[in-house]
Coordinates of N, CA, C and O in Angstrom, one line a residue:
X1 N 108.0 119.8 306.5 CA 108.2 121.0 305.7 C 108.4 120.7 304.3 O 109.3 119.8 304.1
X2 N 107.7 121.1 303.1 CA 107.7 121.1 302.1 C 107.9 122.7 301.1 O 107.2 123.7 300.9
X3 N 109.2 122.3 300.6 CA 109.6 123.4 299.7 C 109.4 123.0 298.2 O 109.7 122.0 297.6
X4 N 108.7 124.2 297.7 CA 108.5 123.9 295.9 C 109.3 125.3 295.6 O 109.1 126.4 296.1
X5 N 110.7 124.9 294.2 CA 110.7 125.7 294.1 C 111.0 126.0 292.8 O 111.7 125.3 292.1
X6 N 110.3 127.3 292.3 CA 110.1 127.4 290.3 C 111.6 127.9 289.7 O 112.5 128.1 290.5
X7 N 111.8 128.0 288.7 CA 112.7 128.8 287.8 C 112.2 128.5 286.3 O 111.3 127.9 285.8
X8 N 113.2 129.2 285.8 CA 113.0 129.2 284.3 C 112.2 130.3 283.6 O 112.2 130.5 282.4
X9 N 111.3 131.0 284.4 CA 110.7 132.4 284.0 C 111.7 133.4 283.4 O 112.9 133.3 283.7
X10 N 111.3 134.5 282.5 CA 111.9 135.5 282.4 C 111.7 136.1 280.8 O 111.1 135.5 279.8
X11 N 112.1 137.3 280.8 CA 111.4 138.1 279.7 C 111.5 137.3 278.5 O 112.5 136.6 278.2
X12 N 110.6 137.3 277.7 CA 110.5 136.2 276.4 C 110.1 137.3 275.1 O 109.7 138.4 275.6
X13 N 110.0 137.2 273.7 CA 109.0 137.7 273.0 C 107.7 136.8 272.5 O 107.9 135.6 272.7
X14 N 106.9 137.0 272.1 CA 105.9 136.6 271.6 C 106.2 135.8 270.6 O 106.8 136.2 269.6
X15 N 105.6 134.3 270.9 CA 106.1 133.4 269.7 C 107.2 132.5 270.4 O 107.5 131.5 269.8
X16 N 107.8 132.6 271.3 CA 108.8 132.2 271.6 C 108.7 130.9 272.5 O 107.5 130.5 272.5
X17 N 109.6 130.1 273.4 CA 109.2 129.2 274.2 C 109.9 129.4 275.4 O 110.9 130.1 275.4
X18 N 109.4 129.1 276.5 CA 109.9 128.4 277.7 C 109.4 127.6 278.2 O 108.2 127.3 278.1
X19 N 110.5 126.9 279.2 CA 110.0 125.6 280.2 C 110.6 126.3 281.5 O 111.8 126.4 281.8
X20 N 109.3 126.6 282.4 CA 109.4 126.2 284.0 C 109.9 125.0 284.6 O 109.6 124.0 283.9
X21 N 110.6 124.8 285.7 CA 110.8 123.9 286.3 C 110.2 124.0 288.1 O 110.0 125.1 288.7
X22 N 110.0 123.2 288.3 CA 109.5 123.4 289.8 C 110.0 122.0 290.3 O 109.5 121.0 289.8
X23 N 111.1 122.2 291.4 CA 111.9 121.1 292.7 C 111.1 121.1 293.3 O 110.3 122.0 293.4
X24 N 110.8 119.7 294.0 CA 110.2 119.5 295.8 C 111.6 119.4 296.5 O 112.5 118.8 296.0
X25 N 111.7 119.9 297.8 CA 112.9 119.2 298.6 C 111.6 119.3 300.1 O 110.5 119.6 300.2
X26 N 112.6 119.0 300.9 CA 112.3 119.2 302.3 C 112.2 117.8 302.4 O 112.8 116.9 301.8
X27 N 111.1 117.7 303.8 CA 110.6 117.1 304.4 C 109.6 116.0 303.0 O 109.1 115.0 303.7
X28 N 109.4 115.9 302.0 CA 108.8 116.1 300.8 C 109.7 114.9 300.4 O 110.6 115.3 299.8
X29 N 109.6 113.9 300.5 CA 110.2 112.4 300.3 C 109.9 112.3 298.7 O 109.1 113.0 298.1
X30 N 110.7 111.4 298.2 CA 110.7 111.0 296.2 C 109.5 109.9 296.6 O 108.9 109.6 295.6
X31 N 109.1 109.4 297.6 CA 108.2 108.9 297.9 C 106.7 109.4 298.0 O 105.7 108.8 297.6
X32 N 106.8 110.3 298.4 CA 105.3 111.4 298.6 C 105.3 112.1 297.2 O 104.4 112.0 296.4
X33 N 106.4 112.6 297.0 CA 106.5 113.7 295.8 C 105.5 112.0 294.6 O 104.5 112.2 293.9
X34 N 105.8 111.4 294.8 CA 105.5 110.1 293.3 C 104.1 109.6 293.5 O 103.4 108.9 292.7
X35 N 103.8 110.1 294.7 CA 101.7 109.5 295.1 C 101.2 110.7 294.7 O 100.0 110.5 295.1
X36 N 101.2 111.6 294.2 CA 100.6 113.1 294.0 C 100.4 114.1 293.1 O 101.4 114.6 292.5
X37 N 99.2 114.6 293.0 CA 99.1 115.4 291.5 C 99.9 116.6 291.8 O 100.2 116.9 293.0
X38 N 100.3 117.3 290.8 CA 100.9 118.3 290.9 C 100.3 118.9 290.1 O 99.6 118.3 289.3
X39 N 100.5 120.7 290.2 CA 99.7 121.7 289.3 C 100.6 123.2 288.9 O 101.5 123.4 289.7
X40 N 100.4 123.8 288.1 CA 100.6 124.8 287.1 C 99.3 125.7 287.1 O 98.3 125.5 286.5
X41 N 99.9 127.3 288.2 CA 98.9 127.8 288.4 C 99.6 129.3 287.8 O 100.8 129.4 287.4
X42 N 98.6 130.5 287.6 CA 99.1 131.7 287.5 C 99.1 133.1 287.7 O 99.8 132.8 288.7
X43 N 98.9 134.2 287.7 CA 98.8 135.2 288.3 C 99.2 136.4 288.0 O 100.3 136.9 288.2
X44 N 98.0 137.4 287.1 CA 98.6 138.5 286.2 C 98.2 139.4 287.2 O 97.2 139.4 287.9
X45 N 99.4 140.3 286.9 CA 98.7 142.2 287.7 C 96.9 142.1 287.8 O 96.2 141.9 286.8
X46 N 96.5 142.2 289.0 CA 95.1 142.9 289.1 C 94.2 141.7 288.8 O 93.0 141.8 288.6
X47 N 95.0 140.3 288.7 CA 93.7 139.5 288.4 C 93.6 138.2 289.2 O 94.5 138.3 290.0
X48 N 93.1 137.2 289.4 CA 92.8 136.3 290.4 C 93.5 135.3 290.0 O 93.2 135.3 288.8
X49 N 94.4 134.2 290.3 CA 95.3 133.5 290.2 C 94.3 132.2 289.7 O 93.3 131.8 290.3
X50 N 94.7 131.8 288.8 CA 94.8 130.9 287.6 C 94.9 129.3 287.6 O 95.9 128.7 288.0
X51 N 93.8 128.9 287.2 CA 94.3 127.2 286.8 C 95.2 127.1 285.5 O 94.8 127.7 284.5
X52 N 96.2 126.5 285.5 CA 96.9 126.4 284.0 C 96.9 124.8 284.1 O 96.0 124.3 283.3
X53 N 97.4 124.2 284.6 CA 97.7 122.5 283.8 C 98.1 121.9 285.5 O 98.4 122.5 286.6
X54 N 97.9 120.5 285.2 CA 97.6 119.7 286.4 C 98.1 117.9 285.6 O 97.8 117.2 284.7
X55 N 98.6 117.8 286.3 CA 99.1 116.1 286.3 C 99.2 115.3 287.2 O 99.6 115.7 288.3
X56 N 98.8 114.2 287.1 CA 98.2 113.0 288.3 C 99.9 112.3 288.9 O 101.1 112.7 288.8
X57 N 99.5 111.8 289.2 CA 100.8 111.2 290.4 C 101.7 110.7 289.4 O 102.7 111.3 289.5
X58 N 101.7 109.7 288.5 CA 102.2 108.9 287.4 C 102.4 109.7 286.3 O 102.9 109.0 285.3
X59 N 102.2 111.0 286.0 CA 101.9 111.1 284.2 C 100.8 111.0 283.8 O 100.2 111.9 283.1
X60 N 100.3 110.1 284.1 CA 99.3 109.5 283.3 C 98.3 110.2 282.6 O 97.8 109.8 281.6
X61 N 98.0 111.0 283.2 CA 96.8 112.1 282.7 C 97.0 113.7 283.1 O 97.2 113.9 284.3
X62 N 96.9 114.5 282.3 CA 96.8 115.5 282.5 C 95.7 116.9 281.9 O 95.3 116.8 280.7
X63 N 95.3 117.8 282.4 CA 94.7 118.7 282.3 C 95.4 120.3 281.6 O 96.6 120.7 281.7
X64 N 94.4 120.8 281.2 CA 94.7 121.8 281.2 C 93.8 123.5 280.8 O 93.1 123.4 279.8
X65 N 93.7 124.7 281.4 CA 92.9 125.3 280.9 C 92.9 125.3 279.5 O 93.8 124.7 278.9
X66 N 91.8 125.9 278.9 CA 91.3 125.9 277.5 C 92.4 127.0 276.7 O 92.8 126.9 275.6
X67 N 92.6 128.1 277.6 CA 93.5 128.6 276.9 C 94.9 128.8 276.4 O 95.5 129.7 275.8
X68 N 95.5 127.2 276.9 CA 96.9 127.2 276.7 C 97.2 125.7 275.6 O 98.2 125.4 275.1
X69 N 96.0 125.1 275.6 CA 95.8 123.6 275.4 C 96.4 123.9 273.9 O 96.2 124.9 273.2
X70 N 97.3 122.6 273.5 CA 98.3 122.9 272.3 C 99.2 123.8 272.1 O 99.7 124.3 271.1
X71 N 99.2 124.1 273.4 CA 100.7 125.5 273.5 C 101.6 125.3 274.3 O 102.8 125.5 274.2
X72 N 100.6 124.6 275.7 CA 101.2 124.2 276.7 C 102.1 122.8 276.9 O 102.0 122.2 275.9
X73 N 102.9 122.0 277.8 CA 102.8 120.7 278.0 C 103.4 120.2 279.6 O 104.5 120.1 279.9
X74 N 102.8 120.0 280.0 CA 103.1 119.4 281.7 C 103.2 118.2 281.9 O 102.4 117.3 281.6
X75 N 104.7 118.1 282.7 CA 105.2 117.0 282.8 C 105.7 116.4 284.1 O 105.2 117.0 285.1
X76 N 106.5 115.4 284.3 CA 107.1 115.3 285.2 C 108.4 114.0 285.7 O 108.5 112.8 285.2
X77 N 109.3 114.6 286.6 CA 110.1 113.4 286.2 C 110.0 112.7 288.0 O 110.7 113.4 288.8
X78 N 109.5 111.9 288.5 CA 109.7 111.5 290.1 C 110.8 111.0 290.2 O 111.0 111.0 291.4
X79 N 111.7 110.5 289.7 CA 113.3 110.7 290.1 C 113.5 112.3 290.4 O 113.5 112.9 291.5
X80 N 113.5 112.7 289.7 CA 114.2 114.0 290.4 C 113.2 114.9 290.8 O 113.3 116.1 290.4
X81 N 112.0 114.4 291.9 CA 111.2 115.5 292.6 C 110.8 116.7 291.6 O 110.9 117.8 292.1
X82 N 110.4 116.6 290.4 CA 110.4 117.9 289.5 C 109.3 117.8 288.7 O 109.1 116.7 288.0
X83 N 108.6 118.8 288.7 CA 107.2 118.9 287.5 C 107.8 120.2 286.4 O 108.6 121.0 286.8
X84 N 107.4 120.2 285.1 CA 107.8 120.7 284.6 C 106.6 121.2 283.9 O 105.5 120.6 283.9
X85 N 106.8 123.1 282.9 CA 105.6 123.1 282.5 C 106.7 123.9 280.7 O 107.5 124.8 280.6
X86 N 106.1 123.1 279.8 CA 106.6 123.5 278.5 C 105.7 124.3 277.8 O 104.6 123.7 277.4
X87 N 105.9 125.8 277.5 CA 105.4 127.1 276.7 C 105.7 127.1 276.1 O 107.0 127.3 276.1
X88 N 105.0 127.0 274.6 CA 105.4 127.2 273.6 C 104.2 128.5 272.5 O 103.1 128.7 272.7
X89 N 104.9 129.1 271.5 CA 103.9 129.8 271.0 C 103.2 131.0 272.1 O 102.0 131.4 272.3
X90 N 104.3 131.2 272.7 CA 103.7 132.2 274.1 C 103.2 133.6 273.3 O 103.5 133.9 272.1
X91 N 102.5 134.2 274.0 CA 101.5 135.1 273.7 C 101.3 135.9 275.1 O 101.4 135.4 276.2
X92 N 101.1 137.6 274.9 CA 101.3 138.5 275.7 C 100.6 138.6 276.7 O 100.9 139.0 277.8
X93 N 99.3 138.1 276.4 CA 98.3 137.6 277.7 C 98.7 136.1 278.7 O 98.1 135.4 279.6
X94 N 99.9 136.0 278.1 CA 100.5 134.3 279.0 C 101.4 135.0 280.2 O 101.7 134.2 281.1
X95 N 101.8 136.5 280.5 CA 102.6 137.0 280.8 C 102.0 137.4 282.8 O 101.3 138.4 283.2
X96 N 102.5 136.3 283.8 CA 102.3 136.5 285.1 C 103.1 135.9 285.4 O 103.9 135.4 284.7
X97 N 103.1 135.7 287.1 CA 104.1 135.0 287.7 C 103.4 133.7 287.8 O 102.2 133.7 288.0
X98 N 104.1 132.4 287.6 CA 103.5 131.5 287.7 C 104.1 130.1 288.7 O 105.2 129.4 288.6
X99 N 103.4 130.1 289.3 CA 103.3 129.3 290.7 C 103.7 127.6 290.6 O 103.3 127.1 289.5
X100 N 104.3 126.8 291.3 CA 103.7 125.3 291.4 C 103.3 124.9 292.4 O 103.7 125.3 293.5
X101 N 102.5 123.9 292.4 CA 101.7 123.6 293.8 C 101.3 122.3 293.9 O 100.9 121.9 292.9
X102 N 101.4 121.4 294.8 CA 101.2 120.1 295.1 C 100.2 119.6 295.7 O 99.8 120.1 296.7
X103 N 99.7 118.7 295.0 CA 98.0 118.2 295.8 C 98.3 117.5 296.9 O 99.3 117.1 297.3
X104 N 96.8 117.4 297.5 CA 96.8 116.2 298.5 C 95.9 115.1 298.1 O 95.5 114.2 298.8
X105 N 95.7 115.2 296.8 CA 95.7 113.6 296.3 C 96.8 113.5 295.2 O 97.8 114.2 295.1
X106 N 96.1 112.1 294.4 CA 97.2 111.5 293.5 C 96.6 112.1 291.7 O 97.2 112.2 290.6
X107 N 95.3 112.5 291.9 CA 94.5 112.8 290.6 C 94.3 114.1 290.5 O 93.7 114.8 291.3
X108 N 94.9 114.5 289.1 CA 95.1 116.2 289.0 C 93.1 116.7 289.4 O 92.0 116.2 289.4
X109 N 93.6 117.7 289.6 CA 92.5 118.7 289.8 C 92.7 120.1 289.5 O 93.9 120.4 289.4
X110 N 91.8 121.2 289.3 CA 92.0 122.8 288.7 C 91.6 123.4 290.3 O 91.8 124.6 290.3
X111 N 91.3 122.9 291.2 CA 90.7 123.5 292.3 C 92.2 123.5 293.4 O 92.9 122.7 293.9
X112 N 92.0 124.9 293.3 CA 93.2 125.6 293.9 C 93.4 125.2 295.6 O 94.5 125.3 296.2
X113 N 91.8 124.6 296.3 CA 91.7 124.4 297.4 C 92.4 122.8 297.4 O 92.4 122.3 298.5
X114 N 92.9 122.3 296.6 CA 93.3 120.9 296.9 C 94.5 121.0 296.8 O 94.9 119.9 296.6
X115 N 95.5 121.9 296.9 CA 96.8 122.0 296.9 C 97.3 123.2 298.5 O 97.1 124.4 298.8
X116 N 97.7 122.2 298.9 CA 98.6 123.1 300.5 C 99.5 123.3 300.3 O 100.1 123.8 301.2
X117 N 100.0 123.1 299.3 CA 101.9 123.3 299.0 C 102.1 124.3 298.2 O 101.8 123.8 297.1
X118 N 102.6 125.7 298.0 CA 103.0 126.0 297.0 C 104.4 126.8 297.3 O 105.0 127.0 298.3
X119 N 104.9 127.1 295.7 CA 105.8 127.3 295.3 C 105.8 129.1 295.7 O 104.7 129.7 295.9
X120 N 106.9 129.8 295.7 CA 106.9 131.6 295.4 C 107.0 132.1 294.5 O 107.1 133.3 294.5
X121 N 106.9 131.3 293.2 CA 106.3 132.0 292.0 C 107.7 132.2 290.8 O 108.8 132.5 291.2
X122 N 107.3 132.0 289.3 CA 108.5 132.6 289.0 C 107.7 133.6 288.2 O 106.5 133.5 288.4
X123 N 108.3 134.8 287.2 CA 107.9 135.6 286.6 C 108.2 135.4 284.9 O 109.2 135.2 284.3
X124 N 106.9 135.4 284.3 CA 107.1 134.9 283.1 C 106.2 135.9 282.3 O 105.0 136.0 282.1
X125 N 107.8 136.9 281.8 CA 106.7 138.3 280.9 C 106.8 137.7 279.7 O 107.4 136.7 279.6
X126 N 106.2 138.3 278.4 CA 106.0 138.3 277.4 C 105.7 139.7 276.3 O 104.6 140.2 276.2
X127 N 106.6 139.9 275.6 CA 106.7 140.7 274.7 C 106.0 141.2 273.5 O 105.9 140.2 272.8
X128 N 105.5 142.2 273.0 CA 104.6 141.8 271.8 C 105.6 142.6 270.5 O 105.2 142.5 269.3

């Protein structure tokens, strides 16, 4: 059993910052959690759920859609089972619930089909 789970969403204004956090617990070893890409996905009213940012098992490299790139920053710490996603410069089109989700490899990817794990979402509005 693998539990992901987000916080740090919530009403913001435009211009402003937040950082998501997203836990692994369960069944979900500091061992598995540290072989594996993790990802930053999203999900507005009425529209199809979103690649946002992706990171490889280590750090080491990361991705991210085109429209967040220099706003966005995804991280992660494998001591404490946790991926993190830093918003900065948010803007009213950034404004869905946004997901975390864990690969089944170690090398990020945007393909929503390589992740079996996910999170219930936190809610991240934005103001204009």
């Amino acid at each position: 059993q693998v539990q992901l789970v987000e916080s740090g969403g919530r009403l913001v204004q435009a211009g402003g910052s937040l950082r998501l956090s997203c836990a692994a617990s369960g069944t979900f070893s500091k061992i598995v959690f540290s072989s594996i890409a993790m990802g930053w996905f999203r999900q507005a009213p009425e529209k199809d759920r979103e690649f946002v940012a992706a990171i490889s098992w280590n750090g080491g490299s990361t991705n991210y859609t085109d429209s967040v790139k220099g706003r966005f920053t995804i991280s992660r710490d494998n001591a404490k089972n946790t991926v993190y996603l830093q918003m900065n410069s948010l803007k009213p089109e950034d404004t869905a619930v946004y997901y975390c989700a864990a690969a089944s490899q170690s090398t990020y990817t945007y393909n929503r089909n390589y992740y079996p794990y996910w999170g219930q979402g936190t809610q991240v509005t934005v103001s204009s």
